Short mmCIF file of C-alpha atoms in Angstrom, two decimals:
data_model
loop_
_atom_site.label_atom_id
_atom_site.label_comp_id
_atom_site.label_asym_id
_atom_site.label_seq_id
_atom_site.Cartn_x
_atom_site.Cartn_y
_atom_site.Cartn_z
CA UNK A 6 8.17 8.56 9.91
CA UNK A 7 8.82 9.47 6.29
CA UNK A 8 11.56 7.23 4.50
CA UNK A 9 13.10 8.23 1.45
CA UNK A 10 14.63 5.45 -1.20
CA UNK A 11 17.91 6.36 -3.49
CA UNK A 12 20.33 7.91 -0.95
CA UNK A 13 22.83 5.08 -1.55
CA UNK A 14 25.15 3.85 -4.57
CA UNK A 15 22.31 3.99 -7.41
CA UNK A 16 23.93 1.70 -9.56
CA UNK A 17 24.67 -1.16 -6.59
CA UNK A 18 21.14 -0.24 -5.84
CA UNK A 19 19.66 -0.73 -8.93
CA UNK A 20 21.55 -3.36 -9.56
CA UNK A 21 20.63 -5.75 -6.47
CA UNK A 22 16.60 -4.73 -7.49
CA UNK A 23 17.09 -5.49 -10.97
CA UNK A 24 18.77 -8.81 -9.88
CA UNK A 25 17.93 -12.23 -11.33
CA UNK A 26 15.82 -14.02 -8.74
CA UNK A 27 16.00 -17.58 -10.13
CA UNK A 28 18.83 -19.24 -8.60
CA UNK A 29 18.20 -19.54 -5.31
CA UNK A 30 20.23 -21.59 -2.26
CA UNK A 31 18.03 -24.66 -1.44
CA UNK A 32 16.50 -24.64 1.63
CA UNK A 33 18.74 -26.00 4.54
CA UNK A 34 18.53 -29.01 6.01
CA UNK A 35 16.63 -29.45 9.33
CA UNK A 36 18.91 -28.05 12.00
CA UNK A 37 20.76 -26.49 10.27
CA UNK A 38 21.01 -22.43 9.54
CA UNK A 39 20.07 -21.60 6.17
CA UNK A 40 22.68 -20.09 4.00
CA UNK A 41 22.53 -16.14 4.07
CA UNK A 42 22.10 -14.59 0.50
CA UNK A 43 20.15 -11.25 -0.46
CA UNK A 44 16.62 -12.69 -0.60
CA UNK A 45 16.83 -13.99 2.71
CA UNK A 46 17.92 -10.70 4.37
CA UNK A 47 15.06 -8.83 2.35
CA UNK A 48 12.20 -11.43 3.37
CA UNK A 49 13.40 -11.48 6.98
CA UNK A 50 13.89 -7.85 7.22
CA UNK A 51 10.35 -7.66 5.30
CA UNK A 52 9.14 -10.12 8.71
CA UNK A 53 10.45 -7.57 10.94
CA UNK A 54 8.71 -4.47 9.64
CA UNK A 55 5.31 -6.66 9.69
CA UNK A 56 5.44 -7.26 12.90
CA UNK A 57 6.86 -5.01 14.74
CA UNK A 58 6.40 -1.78 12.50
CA UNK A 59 9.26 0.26 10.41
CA UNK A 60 10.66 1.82 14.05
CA UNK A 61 11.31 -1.55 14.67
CA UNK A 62 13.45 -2.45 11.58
CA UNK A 63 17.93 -2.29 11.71
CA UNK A 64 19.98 -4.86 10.48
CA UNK A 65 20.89 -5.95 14.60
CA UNK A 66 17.24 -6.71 14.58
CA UNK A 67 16.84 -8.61 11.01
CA UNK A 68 20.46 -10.30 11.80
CA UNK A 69 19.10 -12.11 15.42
CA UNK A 70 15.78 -13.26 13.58
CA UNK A 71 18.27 -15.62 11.24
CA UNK A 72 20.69 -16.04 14.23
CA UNK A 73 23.81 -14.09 12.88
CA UNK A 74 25.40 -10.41 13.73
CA UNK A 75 24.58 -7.41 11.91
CA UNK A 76 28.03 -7.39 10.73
CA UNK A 77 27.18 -10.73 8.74
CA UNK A 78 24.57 -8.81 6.86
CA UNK A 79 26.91 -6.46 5.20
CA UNK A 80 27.97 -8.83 2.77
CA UNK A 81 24.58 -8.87 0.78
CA UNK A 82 22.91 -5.23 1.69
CA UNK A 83 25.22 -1.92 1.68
CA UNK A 84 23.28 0.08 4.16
CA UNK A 85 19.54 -0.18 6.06
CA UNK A 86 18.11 2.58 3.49
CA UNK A 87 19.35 0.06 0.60
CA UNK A 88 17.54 -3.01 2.77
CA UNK A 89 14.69 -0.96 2.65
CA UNK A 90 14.20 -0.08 -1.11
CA UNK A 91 14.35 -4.32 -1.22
CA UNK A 92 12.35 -4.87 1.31
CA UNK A 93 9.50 -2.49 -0.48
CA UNK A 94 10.04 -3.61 -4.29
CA UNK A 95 10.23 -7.16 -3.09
CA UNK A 96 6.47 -7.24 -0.77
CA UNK A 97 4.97 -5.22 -4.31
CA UNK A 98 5.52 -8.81 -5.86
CA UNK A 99 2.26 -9.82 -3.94
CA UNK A 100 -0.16 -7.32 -5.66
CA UNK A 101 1.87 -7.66 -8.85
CA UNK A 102 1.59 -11.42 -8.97
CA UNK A 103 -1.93 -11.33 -8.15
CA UNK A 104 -2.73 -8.30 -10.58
CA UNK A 105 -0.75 -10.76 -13.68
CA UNK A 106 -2.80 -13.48 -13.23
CA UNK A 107 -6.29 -11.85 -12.72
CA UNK A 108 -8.80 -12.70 -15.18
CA UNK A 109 -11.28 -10.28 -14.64
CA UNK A 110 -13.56 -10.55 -18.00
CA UNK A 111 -13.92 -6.47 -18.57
CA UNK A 112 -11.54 -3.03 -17.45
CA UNK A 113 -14.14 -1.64 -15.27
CA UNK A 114 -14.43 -5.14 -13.01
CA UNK A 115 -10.11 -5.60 -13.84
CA UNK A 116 -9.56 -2.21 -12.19
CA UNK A 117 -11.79 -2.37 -9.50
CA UNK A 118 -9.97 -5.37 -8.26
CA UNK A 119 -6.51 -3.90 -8.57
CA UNK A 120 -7.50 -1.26 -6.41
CA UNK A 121 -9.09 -3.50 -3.83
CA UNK A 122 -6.27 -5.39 -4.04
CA UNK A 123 -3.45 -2.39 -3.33
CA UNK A 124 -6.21 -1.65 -0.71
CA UNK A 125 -5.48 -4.76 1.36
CA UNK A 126 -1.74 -4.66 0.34
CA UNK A 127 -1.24 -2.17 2.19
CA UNK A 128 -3.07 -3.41 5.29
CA UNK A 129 -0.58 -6.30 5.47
CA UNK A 130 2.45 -4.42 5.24
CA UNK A 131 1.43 -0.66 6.54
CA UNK A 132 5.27 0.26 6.61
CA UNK A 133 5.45 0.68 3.01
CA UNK A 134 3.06 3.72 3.60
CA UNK A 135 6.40 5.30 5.31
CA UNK A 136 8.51 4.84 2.14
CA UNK A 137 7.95 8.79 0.15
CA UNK A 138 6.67 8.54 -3.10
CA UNK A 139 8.67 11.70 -4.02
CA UNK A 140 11.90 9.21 -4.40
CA UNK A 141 10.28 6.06 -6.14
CA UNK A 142 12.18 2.69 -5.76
CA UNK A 143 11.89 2.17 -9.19
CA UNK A 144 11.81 -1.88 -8.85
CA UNK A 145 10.27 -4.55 -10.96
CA UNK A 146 7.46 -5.31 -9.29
CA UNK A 147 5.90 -1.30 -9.23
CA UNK A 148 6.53 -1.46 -12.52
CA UNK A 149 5.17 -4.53 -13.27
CA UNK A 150 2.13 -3.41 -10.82
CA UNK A 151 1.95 -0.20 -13.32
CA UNK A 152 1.71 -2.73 -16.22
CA UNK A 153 -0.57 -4.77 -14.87
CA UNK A 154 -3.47 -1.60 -15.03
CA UNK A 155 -1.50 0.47 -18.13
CA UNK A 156 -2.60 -2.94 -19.70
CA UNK A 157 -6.40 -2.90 -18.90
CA UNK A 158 -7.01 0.72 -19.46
CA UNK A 159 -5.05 0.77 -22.53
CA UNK A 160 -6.99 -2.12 -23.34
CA UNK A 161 -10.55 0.09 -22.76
CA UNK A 162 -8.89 2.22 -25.17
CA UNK A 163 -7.64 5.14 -23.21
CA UNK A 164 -4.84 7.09 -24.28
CA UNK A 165 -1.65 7.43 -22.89
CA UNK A 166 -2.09 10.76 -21.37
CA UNK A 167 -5.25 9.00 -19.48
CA UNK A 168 -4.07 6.03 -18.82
CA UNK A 169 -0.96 7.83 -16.48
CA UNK A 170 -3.45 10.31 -14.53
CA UNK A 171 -6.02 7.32 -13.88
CA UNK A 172 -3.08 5.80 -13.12
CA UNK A 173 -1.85 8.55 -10.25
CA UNK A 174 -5.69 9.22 -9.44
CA UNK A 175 -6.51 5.29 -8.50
CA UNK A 176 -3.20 4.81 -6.24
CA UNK A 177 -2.90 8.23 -5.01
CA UNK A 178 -6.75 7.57 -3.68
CA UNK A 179 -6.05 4.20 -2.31
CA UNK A 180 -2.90 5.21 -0.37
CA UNK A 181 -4.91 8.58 0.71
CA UNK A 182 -7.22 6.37 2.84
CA UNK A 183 -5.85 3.44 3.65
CA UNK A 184 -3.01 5.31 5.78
CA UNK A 185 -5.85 6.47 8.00
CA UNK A 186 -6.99 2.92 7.76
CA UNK A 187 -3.34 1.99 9.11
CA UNK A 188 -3.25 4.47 11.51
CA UNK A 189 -6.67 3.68 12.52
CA UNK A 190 -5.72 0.22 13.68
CA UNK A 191 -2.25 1.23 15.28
CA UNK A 192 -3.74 3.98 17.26
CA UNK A 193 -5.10 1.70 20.37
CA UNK A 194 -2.14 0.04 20.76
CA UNK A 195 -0.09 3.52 20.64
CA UNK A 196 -1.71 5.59 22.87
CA UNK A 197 -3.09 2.59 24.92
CA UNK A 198 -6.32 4.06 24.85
CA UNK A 199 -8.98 2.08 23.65
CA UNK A 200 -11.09 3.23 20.00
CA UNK A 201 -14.57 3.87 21.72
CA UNK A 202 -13.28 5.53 25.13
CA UNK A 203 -11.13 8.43 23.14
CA UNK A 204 -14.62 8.72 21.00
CA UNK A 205 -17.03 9.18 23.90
CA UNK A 206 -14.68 11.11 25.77
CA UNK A 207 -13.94 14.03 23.59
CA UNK A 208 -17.62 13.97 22.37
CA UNK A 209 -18.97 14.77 25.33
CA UNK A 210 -16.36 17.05 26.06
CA UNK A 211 -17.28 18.79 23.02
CA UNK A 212 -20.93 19.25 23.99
CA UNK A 213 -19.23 21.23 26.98
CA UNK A 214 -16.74 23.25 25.80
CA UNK A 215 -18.99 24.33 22.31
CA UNK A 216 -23.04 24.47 23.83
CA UNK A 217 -23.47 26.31 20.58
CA UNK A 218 -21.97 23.48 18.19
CA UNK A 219 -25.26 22.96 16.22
CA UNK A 220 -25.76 27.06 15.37
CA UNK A 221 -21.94 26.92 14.25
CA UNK A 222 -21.95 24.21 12.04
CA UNK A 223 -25.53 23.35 11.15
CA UNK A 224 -24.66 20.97 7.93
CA UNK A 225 -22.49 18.92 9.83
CA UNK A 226 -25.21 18.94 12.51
CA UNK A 227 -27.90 17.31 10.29
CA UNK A 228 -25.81 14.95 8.58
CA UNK A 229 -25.23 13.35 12.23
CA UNK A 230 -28.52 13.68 12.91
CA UNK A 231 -29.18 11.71 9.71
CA UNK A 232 -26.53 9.23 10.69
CA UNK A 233 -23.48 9.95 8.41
CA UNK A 234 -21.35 9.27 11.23
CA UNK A 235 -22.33 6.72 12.64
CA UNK A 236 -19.92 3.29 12.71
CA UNK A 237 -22.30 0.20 12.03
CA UNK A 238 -19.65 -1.82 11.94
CA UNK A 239 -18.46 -2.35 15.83
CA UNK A 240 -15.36 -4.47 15.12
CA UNK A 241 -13.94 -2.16 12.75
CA UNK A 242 -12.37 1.37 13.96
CA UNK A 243 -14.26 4.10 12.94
CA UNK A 244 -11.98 6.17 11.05
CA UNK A 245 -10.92 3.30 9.50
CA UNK A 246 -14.94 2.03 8.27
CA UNK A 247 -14.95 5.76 7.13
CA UNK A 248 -11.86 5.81 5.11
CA UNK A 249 -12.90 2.48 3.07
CA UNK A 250 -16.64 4.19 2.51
CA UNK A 251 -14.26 7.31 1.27
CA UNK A 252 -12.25 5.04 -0.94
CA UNK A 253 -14.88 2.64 -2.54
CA UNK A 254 -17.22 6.01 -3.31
CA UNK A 255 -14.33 7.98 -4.83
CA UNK A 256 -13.02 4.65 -6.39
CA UNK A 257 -16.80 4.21 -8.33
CA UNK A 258 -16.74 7.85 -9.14
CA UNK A 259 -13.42 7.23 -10.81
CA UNK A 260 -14.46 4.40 -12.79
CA UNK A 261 -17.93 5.88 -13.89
CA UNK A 262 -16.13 9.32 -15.49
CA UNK A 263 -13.74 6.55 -17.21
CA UNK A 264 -16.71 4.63 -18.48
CA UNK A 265 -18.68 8.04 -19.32
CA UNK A 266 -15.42 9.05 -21.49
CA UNK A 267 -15.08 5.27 -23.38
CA UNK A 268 -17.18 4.75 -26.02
CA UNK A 269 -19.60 1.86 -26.15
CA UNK A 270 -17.55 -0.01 -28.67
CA UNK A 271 -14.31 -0.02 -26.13
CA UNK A 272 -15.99 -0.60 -23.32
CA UNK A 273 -15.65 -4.47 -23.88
CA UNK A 274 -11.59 -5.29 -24.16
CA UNK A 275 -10.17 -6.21 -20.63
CA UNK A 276 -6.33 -6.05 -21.75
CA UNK A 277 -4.22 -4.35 -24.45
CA UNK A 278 -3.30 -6.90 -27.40
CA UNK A 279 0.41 -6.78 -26.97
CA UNK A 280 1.02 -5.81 -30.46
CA UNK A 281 -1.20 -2.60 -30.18
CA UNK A 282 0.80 0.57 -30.60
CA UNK A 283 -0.21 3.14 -28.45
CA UNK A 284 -1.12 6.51 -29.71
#
């Protein structure tokens, strides 16, 4: 399921991401319903989709988790597509707030992090994965997310130019992987067919449908001979051990060209001073 943001009114849109966030209604009294506004359509809605999966999400389903119609919900969201562009911008806040306050004493260990952290993000909610990339939200918080590592790399001294492709390179690489990861984890309770059983059975079917496997494909042969596939870690699924091997090598070969490019003097900085103009 691919979701694409911006097929409503952009400026009510942009508007209700862009919102002020401060004034709140106070939290209602024990008892009692709390008092519908946008945030608390967005974080439900955000609920739904965590546990039961984007499929899941409509505004029937969001409006019986607060008690109210889906009528109700109208008031403060235009359409389900607009809900969604909310619900994504708003669960970035996590990485973003985490991202502002880290205090990670050089780039190298600073980025690192903020890809672990997107990493993990994306484990918690997995149906942001299903929001396209080719229509951005265009929110605060990926921006601010953006910041966050423009910040540290401009900081290392990287230009512009760099800092946007390392940029595209480190989430595009993260997101890569971690939907298999996703999928990985979903796929049992899909199909109702256990991890290891699908394994074992289509292994050994292999062995009988291709007897000449190891002529065909002799490379691949050795290296699971020599154990390249092999899941040591027996509570994890094993595409999904595989795609975070995938993603921490390609993440350290990332980091080492960016620290074979820097030179010694600018590998120290962790953050851009804000009064640096970049050139």
């Amino acid at each position: 399921m691919v979701v694409y943001a911006g097929q409503g009114d952009a400026r009510r849109a942009m508007t209700l991401l862009w919102r002020d966030r401060r004034d709140r209604p106070e939290p209602a009294a024990p008892g009692r319903r709390p008092e519908l506004s946008v945030d608390l359509v967005v974080e439900t809605a955000v609920s739904v989709a965590d546990t039961d999966g984007m499929e899941a999400l409509s505004m029937r389903a969001v409006g019986e988790r607060l008690g109210r119609t889906a009528m109700s919900l109208y008031t403060y969201v235009a359409s389900k597509n607009e809900l969604v562009e909310l619900m994504y911008d708003h669960a970035f806040g996590e990485p973003a707030d985490a991202a502002e306050a880290d205090d990670s004493p050089d780039w190298r260990t600073a980025t690192e992090a903020w890809a672990h952290r997107l990493w993990d993000f994306y484990l918690r909610h997995p149906w942001t994965l299903e929001v396209s990339l080719a229509r951005p939200v265009l929110g605060p918080n990926e921006y601010r997310l953006l910041e966050s590592l423009a910040g540290v790399l401009h900081g290392a001294g990287l230009s512009p130019a760099r800092i946007r492709n390392t940029y595209g390179t480190l989430h595009n690489l993260v997101r890569g992987q971690v939907q298999t990861a996703a999928e990985a984890r979903r796929a049992e309770a899909v199909t109702g067919v256990p991890e290891d059983e699908w394994w074992y059975e289509r292994s050994a079917l292999l062995e009988e449908v291709a007897p000449d496997f190891t002529t065909r494909f002799p490379v691949l042969s050795a290296m699971a001979e020599a154990g390249a596939f092999v899941n040591e870690t027996e509570d994890e699924p094993y595409l999904e051990q595989e795609a975070r091997e995938t993603f921490r090598s390609g993440l350290a070969s990332v980091l080492d060209s960016l620290e074979a490019h820097l030179s010694p003097g600018d590998r120290g900085p962790r953050r851009a001073d804000p009064d640096t103009t970049l050139t």
